[in-house]
XYZ file of C-alpha atoms in Angstrom:
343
model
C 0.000 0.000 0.000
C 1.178 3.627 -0.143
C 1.441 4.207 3.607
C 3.610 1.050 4.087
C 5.831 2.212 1.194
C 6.815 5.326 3.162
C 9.832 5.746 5.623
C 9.782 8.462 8.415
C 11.565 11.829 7.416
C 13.495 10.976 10.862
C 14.420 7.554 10.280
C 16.049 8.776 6.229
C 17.931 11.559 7.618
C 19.468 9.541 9.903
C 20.705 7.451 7.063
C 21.541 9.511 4.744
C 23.275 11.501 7.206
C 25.605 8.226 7.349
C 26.198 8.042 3.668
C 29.080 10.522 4.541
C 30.877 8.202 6.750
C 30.693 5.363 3.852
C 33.611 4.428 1.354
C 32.417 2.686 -1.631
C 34.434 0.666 -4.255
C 33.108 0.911 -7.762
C 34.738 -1.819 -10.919
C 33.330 -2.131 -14.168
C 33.699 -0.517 -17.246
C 34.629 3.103 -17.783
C 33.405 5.721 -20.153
C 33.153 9.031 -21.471
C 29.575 10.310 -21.962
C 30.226 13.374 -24.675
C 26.704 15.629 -25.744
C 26.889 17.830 -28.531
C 24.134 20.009 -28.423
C 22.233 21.941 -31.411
C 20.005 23.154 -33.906
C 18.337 21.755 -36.863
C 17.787 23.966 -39.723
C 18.121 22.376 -43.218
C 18.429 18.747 -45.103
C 22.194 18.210 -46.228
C 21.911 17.953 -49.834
C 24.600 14.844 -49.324
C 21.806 12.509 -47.782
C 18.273 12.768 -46.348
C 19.862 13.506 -42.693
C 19.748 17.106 -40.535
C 22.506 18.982 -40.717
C 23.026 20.429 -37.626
C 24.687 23.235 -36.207
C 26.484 22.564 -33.099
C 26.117 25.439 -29.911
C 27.006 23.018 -27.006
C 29.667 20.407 -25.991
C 29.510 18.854 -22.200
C 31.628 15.557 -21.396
C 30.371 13.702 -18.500
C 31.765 10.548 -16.430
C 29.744 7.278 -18.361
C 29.250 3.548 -17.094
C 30.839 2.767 -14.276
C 32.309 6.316 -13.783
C 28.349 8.010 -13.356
C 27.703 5.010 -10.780
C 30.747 6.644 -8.993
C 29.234 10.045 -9.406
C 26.368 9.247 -7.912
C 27.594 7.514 -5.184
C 30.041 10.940 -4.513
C 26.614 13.541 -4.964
C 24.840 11.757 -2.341
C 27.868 12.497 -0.006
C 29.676 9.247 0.064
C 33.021 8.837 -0.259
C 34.213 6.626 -3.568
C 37.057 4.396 -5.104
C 37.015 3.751 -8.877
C 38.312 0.711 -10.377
C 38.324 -0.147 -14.192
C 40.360 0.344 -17.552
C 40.995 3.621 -19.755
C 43.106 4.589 -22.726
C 46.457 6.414 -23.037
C 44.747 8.456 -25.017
C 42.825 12.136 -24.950
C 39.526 11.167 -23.782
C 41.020 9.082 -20.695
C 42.648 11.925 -19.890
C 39.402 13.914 -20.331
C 37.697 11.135 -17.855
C 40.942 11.219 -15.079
C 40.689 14.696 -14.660
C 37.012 15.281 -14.543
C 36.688 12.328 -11.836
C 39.423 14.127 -10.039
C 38.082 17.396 -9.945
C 34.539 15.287 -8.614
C 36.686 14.202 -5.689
C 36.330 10.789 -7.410
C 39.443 8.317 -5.968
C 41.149 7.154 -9.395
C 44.153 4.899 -7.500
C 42.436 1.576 -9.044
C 41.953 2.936 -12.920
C 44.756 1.490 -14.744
C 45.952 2.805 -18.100
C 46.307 -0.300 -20.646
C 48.600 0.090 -23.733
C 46.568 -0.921 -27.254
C 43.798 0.213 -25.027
C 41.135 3.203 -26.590
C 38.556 4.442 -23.907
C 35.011 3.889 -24.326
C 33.297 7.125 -25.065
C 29.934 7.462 -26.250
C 28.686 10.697 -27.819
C 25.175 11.961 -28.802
C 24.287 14.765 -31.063
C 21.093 16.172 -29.916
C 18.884 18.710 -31.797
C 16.585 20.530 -30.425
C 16.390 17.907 -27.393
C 16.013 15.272 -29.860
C 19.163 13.033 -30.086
C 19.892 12.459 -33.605
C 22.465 9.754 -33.532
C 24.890 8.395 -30.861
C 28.538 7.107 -31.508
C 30.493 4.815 -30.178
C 33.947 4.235 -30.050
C 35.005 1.331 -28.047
C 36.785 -1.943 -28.282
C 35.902 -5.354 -25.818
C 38.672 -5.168 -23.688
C 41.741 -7.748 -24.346
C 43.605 -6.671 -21.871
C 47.306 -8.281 -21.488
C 47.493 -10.457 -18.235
C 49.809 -8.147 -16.558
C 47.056 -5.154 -16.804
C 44.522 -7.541 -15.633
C 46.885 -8.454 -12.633
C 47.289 -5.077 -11.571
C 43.341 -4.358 -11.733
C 42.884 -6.937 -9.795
C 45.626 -6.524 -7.308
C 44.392 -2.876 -6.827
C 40.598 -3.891 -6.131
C 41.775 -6.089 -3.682
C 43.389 -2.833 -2.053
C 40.476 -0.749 -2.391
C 37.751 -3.304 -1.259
C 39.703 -3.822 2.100
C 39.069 -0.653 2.824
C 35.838 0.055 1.957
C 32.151 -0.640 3.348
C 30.760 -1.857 0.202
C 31.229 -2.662 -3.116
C 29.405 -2.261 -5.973
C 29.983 -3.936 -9.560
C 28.739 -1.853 -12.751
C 28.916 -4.250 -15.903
C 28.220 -2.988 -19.166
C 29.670 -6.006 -20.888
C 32.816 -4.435 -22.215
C 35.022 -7.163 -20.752
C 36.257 -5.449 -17.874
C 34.458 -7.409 -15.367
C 35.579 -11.333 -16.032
C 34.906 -14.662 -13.236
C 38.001 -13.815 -11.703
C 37.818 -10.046 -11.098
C 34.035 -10.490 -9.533
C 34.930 -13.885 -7.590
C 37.994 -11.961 -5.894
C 36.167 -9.045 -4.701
C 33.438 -11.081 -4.104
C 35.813 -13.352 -1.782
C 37.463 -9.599 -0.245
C 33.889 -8.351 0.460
C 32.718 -11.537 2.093
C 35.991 -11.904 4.145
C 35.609 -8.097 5.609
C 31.847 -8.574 5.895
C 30.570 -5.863 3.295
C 27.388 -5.810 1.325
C 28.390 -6.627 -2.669
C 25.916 -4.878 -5.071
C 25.586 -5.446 -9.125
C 22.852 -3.588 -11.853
C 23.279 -7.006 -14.172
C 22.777 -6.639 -17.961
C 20.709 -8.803 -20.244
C 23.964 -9.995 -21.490
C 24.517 -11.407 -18.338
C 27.369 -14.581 -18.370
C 28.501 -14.024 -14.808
C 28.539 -15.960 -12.149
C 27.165 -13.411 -8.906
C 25.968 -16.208 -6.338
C 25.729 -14.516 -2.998
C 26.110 -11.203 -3.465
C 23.996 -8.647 -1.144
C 21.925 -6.780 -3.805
C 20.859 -6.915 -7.548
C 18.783 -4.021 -9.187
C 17.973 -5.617 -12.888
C 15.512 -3.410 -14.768
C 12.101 -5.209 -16.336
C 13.446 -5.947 -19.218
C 17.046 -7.451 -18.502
C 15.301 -10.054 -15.587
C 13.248 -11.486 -17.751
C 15.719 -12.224 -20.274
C 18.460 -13.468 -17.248
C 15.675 -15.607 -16.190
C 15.214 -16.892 -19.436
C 12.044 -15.574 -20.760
C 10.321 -13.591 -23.172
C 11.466 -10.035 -23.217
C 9.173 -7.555 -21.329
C 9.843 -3.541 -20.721
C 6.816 -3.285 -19.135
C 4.181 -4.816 -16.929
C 0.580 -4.730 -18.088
C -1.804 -4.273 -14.567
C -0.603 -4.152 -11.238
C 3.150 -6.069 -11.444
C 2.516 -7.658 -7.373
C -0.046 -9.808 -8.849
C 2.034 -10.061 -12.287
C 2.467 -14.090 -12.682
C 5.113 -14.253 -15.238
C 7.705 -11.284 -13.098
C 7.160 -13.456 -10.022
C 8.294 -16.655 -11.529
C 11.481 -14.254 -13.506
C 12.137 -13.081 -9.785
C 12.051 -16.624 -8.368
C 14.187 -18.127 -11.074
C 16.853 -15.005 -10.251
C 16.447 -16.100 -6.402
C 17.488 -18.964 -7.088
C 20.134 -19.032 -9.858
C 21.634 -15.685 -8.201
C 21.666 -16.773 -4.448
C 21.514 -12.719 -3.941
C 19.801 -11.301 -0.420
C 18.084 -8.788 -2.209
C 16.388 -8.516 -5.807
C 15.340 -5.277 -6.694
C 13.708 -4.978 -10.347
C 13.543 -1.418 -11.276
C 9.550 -1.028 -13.227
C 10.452 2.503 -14.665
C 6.873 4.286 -14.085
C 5.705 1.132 -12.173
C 8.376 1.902 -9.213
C 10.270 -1.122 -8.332
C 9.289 -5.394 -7.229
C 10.991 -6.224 -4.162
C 11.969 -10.245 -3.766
C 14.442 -12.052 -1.253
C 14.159 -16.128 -0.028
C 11.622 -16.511 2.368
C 9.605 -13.395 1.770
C 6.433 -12.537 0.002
C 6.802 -10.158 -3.096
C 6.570 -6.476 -2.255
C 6.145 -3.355 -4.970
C 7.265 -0.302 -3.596
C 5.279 2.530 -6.263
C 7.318 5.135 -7.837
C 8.395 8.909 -6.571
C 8.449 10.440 -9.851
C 6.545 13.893 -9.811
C 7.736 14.482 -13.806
C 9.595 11.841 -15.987
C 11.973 13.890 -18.428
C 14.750 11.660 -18.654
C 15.147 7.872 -17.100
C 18.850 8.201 -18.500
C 21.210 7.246 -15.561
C 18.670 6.461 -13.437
C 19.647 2.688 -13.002
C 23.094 3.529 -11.449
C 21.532 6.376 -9.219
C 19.495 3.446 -8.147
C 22.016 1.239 -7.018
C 24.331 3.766 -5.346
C 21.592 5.047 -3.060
C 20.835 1.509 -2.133
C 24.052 0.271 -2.017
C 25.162 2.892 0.135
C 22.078 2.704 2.453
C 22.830 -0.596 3.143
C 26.495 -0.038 4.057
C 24.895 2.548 6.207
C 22.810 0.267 8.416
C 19.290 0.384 6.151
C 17.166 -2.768 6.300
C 16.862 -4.025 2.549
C 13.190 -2.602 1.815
C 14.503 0.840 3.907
C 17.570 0.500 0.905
C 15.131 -0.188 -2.103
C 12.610 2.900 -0.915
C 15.523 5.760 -0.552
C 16.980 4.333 -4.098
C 13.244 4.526 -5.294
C 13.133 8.193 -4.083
C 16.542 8.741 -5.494
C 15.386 7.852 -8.684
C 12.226 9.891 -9.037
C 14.449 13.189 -8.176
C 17.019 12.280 -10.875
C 14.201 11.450 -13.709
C 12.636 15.126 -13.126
C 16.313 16.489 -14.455
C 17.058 16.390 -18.124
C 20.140 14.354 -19.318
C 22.129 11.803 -16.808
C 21.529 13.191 -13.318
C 22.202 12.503 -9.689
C 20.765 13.079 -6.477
C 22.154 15.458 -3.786
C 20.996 14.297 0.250
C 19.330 17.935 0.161
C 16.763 16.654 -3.038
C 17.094 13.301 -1.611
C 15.747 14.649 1.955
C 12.952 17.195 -0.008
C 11.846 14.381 -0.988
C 10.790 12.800 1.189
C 9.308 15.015 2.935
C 7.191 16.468 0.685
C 5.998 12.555 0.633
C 5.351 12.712 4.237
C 3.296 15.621 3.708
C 1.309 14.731 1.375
């Protein structure tokens, strides 16, 4: 119901107040989100495409780099690990993290490496086309020895870790069942947004936050983006939750419903939907990692799972009111939720 899917203004404070006093380790693959911005006002006479005229150029932290961001607006404190270029746009991404207060110790520069950047030419708030220049990473073993050897450094000292897999090779078995080994040894919660390309292994990790979409094709079924009706009594995204249950062994499923809110499973526990905060929708863009920091770092900060899922699910509804990839500050975070309690 709506009343049980609220938390006491008290009771968040309290916890986000201890995001600041949380160190989280991000690895997974790294980009460069570039937007050129524009205007549309002829046909090239070379092809039936817009020509347009460019007024605007913003680079942004991508992938795993805007789960870090996140993580850093909403106060925590943040370790980076992953792979970049020696070239101009890793650069680009090592200084920009930097100036974010972003720690960078665990990015490692990989020769025959070029840095994932992704840029979209937008006209008129239209984006027209986006390109892509990346390569799967082949890292040399060395390279992948010192990426590992460095998460290893980071996760000891963290209070959580958090895995953001895009499929670009960065994340292999080895990498995930080493920091999964680190986190369990120091007794930290191990978070992960999987992708519909998922091949991983993630048994026993703390926290998943699949959208619609990618959990029914990691369950193995028929592709859904959506939920027709109300998803609690949804037949087909219980079973896709109780296959992930099982296959994933994680504490915690949370699959994000976009304007539905978000399905809460975990062994042992009936279903629970917690309804979206979303006042306006402008752009769900980002939205998935904003997810997944807030929870991840409300359960490092002493949240119960559902308390976790609900401040990520308020999280959320701030950042899809902005335009482009956005995060939450605590201050929206906190509005919030109090403009929920009021209401």
């Amino acid at each position: 119901s709506e009343g049980a899917a609220m938390m006491t203004l008290k009771r968040a404070q309290k916890l986000i107040r201890a995001f600041r006093r949380q160190r989280i380790l991000v690895v997974g693959d790294i980009m460069l989100d570039r937007y050129i911005s524009g205007s549309v006002e002829r046909i090239s006479p070379e092809a039936p495409v817009p020509v347009v005229k460019i007024n605007r150029e913003k680079t942004m932290p991508g992938g795993a780099a805007n789960t870090a961001v996140n993580i850093r607006a909403l106060g925590g404190q943040v370790d980076l690990a992953g792979v970049i270029g020696d070239d101009h746009a890793g650069r680009e991404l090592m200084e920009s993290l930097q100036r974010q207060g972003i720690g960078t110790a665990g990015i490692i520069t990989a020769s025959g490496f070029t840095t994932i950047v992704k840029m979209r030419v937008i006209a008129e708030r239209q984006q027209v086309v986006r390109v892509d220049w990346e390569n799967h990473v082949n890292m040399a073993s060395g390279a992948r020895r010192r990426l590992a050897a460095r998460s290893m450094e980071l996760a000891a000292a963290a209070s959580g870790v958090l895995l953001s897999d895009y499929g670009k090779g960065v994340l292999d078995q080895e990498l995930l069942d080493a920091i999964k080994d680190a986190a369990h040894r120091s007794g930290i919660p191990v978070g992960m947004d999987p992708k519909d390309t998922h091949v991983l292994n993630i048994r026993g990790i703390a926290l998943a936050t699949p959208n619609c979409r990618e959990a029914h094709i990691c369950a193995g079924l028929p592709a859904r983006a959506t939920i027709p009706g109300d998803p609690l009594h949804d037949v087909t995204l219980k079973r896709a939750a109780e296959i992930l249950l099982h296959a994933w062994q994680v504490e915690q499923l949370v699959i994000t419903l976009g304007a539905q809110g978000m399905y809460l499973a975990a062994a042992g526990r009936p279903p629970e939907v917690i309804p979206t905060r979303a006042r306006e929708v402008f752009d769900v863009s980002g939205a998935g990692d904003t997810v997944i920091a807030t929870c991840l770092l409300a359960i490092a900060s002493g949240a119960t799972r559902r308390e976790a899922a609900m401040l990520g699910n308020y999280a959320a509804g701030v950042v899809v009111g902005k335009l482009g990839t956005a995060c939450s500050s605590p201050e929206e975070l906190i509005a919030a939720i109090r403009e929920d309690n009021r209401g």
